[in-house]
Short mmCIF file of N, CA and C in Angstrom, two decimals:
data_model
loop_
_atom_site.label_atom_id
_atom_site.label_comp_id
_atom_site.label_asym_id
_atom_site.label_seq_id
_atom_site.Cartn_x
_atom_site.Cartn_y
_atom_site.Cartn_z
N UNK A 1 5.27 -9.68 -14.03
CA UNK A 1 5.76 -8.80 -12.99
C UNK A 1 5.11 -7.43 -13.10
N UNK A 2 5.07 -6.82 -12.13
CA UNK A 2 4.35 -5.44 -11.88
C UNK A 2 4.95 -4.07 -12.71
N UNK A 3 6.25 -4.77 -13.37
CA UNK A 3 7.35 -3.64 -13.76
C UNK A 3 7.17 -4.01 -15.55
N UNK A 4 6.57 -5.09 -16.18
CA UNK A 4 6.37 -5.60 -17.17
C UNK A 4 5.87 -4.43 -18.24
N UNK A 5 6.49 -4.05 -19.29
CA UNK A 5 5.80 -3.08 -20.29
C UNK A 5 6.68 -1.70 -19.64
N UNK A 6 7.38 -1.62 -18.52
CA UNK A 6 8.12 -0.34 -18.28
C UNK A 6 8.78 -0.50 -19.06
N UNK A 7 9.20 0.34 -19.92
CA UNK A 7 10.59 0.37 -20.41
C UNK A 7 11.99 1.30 -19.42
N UNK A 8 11.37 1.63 -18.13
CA UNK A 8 12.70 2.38 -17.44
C UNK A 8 12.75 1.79 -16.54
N UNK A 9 12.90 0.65 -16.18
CA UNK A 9 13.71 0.07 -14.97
C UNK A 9 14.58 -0.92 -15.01
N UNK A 10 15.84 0.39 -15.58
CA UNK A 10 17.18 -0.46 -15.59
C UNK A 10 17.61 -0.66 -14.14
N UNK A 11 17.36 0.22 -13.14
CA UNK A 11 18.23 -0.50 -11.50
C UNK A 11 16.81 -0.62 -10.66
N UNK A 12 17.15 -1.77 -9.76
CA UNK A 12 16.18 -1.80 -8.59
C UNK A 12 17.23 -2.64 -7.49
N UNK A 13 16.13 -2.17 -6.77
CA UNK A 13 17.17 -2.52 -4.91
C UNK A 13 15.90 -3.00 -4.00
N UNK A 14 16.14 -3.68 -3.18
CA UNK A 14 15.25 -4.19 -2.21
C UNK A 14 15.34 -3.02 -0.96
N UNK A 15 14.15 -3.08 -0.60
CA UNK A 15 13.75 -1.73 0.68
C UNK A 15 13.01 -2.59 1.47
N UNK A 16 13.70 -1.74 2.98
CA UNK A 16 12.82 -2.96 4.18
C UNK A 16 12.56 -1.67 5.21
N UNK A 17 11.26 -1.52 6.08
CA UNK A 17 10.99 -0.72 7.22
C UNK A 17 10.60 -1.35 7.97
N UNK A 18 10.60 -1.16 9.06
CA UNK A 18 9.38 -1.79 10.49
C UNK A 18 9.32 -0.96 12.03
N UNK A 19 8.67 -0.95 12.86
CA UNK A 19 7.93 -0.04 13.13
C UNK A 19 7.67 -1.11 14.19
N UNK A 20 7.89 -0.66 15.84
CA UNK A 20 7.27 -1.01 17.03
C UNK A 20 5.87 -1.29 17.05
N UNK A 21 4.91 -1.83 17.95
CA UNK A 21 3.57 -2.16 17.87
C UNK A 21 2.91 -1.09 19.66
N UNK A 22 3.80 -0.99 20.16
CA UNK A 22 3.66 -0.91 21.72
C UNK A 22 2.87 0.42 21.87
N UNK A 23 1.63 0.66 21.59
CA UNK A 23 0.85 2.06 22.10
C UNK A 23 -0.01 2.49 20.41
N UNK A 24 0.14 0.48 19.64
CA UNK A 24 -0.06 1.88 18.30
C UNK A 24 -1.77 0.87 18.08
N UNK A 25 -2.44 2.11 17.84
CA UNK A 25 -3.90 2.25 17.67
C UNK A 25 -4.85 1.97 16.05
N UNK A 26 -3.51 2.57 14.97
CA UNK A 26 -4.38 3.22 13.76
C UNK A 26 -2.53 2.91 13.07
N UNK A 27 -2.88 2.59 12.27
CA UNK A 27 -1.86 2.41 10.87
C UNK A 27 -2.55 2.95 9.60
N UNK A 28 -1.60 3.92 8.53
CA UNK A 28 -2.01 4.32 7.64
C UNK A 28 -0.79 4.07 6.13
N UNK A 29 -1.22 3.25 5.45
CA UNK A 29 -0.39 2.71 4.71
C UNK A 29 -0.27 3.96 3.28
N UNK A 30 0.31 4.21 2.49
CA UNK A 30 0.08 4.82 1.30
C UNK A 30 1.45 3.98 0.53
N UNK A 31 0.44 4.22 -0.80
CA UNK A 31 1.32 3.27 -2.06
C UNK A 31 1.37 4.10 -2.80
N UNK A 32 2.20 4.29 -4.09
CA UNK A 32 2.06 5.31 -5.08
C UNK A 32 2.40 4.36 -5.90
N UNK A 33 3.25 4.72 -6.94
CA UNK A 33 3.34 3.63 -8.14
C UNK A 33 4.35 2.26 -7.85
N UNK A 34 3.40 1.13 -8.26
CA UNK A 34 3.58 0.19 -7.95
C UNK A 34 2.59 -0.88 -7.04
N UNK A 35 2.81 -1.95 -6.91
CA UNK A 35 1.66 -2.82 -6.30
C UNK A 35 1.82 -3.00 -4.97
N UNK A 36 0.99 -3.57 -4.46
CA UNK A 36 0.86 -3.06 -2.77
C UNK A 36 0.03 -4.75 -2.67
N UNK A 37 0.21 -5.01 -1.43
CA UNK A 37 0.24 -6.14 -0.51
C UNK A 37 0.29 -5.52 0.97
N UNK A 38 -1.02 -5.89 1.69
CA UNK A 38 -1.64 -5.48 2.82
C UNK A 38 -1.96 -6.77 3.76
N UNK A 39 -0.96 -7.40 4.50
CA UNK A 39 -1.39 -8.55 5.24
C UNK A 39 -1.72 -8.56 6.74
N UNK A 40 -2.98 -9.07 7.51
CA UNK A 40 -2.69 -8.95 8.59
C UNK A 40 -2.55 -10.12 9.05
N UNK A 41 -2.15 -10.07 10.30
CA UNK A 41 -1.25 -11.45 11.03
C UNK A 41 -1.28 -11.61 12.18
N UNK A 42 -2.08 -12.23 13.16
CA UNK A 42 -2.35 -12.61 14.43
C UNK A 42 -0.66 -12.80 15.24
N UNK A 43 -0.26 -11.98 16.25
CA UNK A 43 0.64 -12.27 17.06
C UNK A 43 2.03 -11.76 16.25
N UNK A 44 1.69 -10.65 15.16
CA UNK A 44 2.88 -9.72 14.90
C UNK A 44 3.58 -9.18 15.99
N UNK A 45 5.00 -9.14 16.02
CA UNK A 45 5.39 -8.06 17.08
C UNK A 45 5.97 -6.72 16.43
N UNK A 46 6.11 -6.74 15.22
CA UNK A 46 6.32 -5.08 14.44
C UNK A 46 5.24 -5.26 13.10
N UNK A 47 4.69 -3.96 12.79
CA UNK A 47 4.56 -3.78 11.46
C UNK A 47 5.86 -3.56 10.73
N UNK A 48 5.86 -4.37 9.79
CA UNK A 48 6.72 -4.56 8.56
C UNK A 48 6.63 -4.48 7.43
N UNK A 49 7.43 -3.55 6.62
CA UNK A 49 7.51 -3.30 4.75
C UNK A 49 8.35 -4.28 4.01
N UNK A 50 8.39 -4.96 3.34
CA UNK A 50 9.50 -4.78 2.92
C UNK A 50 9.13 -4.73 1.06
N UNK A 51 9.60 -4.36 0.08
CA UNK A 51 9.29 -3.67 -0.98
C UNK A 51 10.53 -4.25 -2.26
N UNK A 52 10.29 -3.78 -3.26
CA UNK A 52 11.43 -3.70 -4.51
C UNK A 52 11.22 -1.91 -4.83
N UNK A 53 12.00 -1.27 -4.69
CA UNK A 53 12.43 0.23 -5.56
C UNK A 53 12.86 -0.11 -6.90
N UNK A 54 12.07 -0.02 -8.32
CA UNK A 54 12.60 0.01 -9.66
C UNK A 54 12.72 1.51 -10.22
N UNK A 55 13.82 1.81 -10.78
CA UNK A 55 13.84 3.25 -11.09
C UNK A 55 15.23 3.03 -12.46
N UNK A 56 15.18 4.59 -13.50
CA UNK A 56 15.96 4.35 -14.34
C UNK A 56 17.44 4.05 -14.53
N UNK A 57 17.80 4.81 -13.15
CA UNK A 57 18.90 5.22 -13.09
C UNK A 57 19.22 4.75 -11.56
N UNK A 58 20.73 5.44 -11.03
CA UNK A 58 20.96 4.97 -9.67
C UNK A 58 20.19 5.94 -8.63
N UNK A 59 20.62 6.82 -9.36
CA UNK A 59 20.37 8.20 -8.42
C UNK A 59 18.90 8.34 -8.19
N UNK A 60 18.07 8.12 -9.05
CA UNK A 60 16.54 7.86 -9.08
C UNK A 60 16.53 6.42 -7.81
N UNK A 61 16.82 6.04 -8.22
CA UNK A 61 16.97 4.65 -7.20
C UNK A 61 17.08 4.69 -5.44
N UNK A 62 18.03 5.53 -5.64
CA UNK A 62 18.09 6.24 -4.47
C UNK A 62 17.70 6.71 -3.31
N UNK A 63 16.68 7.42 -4.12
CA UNK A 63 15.76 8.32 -3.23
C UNK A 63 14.13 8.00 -2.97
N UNK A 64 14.30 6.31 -3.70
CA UNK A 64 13.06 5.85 -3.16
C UNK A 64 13.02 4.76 -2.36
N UNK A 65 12.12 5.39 -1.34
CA UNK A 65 12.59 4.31 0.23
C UNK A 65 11.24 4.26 0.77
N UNK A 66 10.86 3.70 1.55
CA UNK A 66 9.91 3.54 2.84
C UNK A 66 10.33 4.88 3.52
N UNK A 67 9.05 5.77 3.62
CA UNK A 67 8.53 6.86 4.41
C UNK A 67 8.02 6.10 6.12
N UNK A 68 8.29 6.02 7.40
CA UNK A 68 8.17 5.86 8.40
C UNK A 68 7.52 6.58 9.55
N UNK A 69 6.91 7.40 9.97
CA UNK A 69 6.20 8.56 10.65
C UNK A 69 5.70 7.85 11.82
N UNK A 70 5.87 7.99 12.87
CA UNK A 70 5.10 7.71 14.29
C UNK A 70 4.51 8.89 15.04
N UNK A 71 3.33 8.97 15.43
CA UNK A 71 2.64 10.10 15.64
C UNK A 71 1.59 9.67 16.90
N UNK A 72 2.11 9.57 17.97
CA UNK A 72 1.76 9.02 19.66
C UNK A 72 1.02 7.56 19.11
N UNK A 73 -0.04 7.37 18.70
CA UNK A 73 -0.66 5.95 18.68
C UNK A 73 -1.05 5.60 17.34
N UNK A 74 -0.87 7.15 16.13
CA UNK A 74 -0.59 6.73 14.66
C UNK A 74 0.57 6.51 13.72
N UNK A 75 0.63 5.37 13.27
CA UNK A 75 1.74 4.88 12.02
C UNK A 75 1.63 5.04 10.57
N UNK A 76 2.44 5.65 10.22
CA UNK A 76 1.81 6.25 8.54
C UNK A 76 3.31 5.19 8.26
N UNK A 77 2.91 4.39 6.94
CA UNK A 77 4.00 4.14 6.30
C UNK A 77 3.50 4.74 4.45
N UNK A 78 4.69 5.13 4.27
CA UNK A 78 4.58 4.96 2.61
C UNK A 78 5.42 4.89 1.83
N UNK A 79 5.41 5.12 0.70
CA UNK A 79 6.56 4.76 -0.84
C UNK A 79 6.34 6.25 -0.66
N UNK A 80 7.91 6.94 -0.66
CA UNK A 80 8.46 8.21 -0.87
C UNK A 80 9.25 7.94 -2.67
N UNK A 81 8.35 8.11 -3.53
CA UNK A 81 8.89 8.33 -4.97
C UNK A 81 8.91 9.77 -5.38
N UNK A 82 9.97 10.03 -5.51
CA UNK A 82 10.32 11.69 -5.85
C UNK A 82 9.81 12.04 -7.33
N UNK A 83 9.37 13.19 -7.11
CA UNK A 83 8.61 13.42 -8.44
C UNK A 83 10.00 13.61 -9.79
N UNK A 84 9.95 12.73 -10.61
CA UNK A 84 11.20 12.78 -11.50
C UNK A 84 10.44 11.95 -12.73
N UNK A 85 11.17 12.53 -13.52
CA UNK A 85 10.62 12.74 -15.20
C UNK A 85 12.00 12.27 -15.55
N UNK A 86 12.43 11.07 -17.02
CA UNK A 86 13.28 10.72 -17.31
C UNK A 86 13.04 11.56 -18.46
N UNK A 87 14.26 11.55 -19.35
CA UNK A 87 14.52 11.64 -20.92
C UNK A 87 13.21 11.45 -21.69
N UNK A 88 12.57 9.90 -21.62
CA UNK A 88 11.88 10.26 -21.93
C UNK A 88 10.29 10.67 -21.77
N UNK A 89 10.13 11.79 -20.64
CA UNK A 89 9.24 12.38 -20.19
C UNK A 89 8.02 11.69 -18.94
N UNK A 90 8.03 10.56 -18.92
CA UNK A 90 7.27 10.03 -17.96
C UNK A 90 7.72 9.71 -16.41
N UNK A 91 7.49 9.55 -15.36
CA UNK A 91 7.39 9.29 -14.32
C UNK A 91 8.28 7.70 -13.88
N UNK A 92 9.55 7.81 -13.67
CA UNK A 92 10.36 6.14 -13.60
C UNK A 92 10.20 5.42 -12.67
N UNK A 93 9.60 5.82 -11.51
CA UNK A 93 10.29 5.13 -10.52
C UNK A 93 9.00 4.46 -9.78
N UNK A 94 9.06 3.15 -9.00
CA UNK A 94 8.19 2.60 -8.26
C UNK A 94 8.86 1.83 -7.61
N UNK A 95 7.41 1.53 -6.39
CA UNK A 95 7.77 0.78 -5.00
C UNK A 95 7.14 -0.25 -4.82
N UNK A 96 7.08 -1.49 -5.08
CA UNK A 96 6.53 -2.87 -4.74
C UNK A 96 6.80 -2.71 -3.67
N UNK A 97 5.39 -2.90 -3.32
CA UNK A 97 5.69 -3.05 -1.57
C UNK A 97 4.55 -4.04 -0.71
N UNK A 98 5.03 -4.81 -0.03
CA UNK A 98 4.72 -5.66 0.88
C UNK A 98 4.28 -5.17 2.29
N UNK A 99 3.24 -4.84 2.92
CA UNK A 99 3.45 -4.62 4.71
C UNK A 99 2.45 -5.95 5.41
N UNK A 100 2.97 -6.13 6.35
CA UNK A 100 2.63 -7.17 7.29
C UNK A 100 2.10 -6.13 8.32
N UNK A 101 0.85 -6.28 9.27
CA UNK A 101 0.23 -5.73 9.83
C UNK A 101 -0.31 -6.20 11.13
N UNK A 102 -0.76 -6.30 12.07
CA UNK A 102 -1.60 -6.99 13.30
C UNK A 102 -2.78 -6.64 12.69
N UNK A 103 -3.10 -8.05 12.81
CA UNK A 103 -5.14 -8.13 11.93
C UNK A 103 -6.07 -7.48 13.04
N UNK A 104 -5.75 -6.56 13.81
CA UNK A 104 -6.80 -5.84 15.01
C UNK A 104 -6.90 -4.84 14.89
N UNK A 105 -5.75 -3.71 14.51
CA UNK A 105 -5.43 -2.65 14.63
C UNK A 105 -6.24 -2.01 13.38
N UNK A 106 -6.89 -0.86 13.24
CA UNK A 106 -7.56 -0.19 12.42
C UNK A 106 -6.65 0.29 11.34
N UNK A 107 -7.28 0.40 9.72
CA UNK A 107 -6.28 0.54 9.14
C UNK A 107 -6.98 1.66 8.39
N UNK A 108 -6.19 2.43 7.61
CA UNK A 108 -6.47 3.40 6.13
C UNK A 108 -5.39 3.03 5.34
N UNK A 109 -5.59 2.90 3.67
CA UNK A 109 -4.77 2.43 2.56
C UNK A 109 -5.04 3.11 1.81
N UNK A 110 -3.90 3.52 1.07
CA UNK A 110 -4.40 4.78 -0.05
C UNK A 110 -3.26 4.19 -1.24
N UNK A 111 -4.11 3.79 -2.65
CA UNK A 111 -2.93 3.24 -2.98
C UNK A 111 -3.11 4.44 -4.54
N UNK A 112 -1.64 4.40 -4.87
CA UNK A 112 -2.16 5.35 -6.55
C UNK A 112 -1.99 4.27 -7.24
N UNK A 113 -1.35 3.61 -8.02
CA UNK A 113 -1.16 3.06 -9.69
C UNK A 113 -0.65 1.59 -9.20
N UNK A 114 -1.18 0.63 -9.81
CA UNK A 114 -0.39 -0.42 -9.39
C UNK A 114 -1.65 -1.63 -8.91
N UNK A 115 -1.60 -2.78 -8.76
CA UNK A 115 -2.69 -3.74 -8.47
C UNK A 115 -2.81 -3.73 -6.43
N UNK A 116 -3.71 -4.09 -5.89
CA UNK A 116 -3.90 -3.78 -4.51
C UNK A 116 -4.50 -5.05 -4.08
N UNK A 117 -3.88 -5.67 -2.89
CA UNK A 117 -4.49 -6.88 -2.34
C UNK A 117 -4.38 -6.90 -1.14
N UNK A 118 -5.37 -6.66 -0.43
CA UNK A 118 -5.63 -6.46 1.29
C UNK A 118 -6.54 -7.82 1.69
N UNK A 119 -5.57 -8.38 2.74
CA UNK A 119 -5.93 -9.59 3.65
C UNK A 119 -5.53 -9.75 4.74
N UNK A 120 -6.96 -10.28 5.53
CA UNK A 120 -6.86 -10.49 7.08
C UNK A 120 -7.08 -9.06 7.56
N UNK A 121 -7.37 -8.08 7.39
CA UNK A 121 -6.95 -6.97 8.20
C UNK A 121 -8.42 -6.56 9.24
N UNK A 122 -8.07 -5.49 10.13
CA UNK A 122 -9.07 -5.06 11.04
C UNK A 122 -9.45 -4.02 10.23
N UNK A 123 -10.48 -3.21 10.84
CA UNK A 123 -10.85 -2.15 10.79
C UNK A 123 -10.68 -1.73 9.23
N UNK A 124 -10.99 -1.23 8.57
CA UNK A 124 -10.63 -0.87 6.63
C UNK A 124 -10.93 -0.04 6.07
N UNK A 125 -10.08 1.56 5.56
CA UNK A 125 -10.69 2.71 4.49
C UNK A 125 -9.70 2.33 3.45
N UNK A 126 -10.19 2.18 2.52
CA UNK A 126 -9.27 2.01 1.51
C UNK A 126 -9.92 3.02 0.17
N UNK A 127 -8.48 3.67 -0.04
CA UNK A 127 -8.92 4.61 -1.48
C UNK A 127 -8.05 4.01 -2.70
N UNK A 128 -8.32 3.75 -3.58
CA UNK A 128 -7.19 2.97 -4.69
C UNK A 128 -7.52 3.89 -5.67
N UNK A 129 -6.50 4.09 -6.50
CA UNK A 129 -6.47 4.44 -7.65
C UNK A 129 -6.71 3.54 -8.69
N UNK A 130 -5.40 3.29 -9.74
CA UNK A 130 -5.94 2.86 -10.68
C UNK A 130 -5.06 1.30 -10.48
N UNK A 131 -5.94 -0.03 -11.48
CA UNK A 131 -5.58 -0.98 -10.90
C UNK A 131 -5.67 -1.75 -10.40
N UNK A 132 -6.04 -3.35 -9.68
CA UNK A 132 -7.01 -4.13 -9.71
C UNK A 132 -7.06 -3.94 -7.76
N UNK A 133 -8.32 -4.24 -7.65
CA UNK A 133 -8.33 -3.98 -5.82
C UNK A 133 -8.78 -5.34 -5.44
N UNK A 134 -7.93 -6.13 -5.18
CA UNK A 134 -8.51 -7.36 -4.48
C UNK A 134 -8.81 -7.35 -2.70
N UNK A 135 -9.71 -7.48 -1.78
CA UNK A 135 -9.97 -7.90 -0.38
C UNK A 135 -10.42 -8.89 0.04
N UNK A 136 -10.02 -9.21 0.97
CA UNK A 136 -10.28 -11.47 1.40
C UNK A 136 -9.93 -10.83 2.63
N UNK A 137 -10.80 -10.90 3.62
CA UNK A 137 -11.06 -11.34 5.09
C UNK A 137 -10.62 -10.00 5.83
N UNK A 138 -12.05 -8.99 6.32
CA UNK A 138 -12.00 -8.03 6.65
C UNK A 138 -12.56 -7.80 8.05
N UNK A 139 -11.84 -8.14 9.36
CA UNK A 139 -13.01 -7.88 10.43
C UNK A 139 -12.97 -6.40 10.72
N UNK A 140 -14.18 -6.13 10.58
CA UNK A 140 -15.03 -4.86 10.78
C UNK A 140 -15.95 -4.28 9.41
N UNK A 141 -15.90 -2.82 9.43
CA UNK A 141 -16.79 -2.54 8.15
C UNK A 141 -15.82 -1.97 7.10
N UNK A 142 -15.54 -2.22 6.29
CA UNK A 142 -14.96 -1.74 5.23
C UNK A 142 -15.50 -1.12 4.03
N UNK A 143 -14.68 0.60 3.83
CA UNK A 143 -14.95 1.87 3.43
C UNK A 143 -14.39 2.00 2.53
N UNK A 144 -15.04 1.16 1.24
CA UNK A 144 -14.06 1.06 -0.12
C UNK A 144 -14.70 2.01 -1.07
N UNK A 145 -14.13 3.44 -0.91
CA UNK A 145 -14.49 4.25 -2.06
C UNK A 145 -13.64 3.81 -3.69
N UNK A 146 -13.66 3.20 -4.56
CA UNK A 146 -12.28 2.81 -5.49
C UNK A 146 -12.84 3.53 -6.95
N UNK A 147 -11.60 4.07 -7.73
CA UNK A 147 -11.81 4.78 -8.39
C UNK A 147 -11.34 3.81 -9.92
N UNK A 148 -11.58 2.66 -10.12
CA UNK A 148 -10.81 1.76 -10.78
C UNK A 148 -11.94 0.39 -11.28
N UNK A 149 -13.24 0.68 -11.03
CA UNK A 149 -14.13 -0.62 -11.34
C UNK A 149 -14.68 -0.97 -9.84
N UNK A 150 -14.98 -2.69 -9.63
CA UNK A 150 -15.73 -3.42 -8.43
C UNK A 150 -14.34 -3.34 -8.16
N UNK A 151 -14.18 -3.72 -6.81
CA UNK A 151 -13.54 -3.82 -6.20
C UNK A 151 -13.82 -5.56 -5.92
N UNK A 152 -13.00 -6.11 -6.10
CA UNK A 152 -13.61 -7.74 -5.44
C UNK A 152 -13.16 -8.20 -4.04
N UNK A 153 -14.49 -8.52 -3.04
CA UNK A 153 -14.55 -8.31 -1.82
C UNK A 153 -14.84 -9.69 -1.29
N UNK A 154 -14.49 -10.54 -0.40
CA UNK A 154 -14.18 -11.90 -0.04
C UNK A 154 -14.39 -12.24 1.93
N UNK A 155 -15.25 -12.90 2.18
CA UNK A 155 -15.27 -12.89 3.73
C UNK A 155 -15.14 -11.88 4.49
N UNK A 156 -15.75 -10.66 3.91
CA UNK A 156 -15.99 -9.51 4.80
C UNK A 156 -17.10 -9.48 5.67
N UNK A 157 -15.94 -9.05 6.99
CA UNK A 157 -17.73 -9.80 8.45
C UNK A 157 -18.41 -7.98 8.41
N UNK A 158 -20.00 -8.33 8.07
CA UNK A 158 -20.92 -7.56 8.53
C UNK A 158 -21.22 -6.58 6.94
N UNK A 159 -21.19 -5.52 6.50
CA UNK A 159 -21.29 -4.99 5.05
C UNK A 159 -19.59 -4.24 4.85
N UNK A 160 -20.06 -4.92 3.40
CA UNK A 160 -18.58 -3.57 3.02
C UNK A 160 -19.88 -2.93 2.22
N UNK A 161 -19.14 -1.58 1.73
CA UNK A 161 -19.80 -0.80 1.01
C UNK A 161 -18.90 -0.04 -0.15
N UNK A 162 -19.51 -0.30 -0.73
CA UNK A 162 -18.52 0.38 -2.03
C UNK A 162 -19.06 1.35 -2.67
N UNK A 163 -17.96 2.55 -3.06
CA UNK A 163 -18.42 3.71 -3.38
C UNK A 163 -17.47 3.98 -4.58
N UNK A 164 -17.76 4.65 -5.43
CA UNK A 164 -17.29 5.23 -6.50
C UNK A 164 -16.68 6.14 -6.30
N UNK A 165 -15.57 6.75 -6.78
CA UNK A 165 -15.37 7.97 -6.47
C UNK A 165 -15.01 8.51 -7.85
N UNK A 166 -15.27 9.71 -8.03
CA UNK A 166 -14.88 10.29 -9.48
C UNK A 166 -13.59 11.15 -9.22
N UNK A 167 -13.11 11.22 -10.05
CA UNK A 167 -11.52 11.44 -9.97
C UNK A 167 -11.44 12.50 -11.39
#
């Protein structure tokens, strides 16, 4: 499991978002800690999250949810993890998260900590942090700057290009 070797995730809760399709152009996903799952899907009628929140405590638990933003024909979703430091000094809390997508619609993914697996999707910028970046079946060109090794890239139509980024 993605939570394996934490030692702070005594509570977790299941988190669900979704999001109309009707006027939307550009989706922008962001992940922070935790693993991320990017699917697209012929004949979606919403983009959909749905996620695990692991955190130490309740109250930590709490306050991590699916971020939602609609902005005329752009959709930002992300993991809202509040910056919180336990007892013992590190960072508790993460968002497994799942989104289902329409494989047409242009995408940007920004993921921080956690393993990354994008499939089926249209259009593709993806920035990852740290963490394994898997992609399988990309129509268009895909803009994989990754800061984490190769990126491993699978039935991408036309070039992907991969870039390094120093961090």
């Amino acid at each position: 499991s993605a939570h394996a070797g934490r030692l702070a995730c005594s509570a977790s809760a299941p988190r669900h978002a979704g999001a109309a399709l009707t006027g939307l152009e550009h989706i922008t996903v962001i992940g922070r800690a935790g693993s991320l799952k990017v699917t697209g899907r012929s004949g979606v009628r919403e983009v959909s999250a749905t996620g695990t929140a692991c955190a130490d405590s309740k109250d930590a638990l709490n306050q991590i949810q699916f971020g939602v933003q609609r902005n005329g024909t752009d959709l930002r979703i992300e993991a809202v993890i509040p910056d919180h430091t336990s007892w013992l000094g590190w960072n508790s809390g993460s968002l497994d998260m799942e989104v289902v997508v329409p494989d047409t619609v242009s995408i940007d993914i920004e993921d921080g900590s956690g393993d990354t697996i994008v499939e089926n999707v249209g259009p593709l910028k993806i920035v990852d942090g740290s963490g394994e970046l898997n992609i399988h079946g990309v129509h268009g060109n895909p803009y994989v700057p990754d800061g984490s090794g190769d990126p491993r890239l699978r039935d991408v139509q036309r070039h992907a290009r991969a870039r390094h980024a120093t961090r």
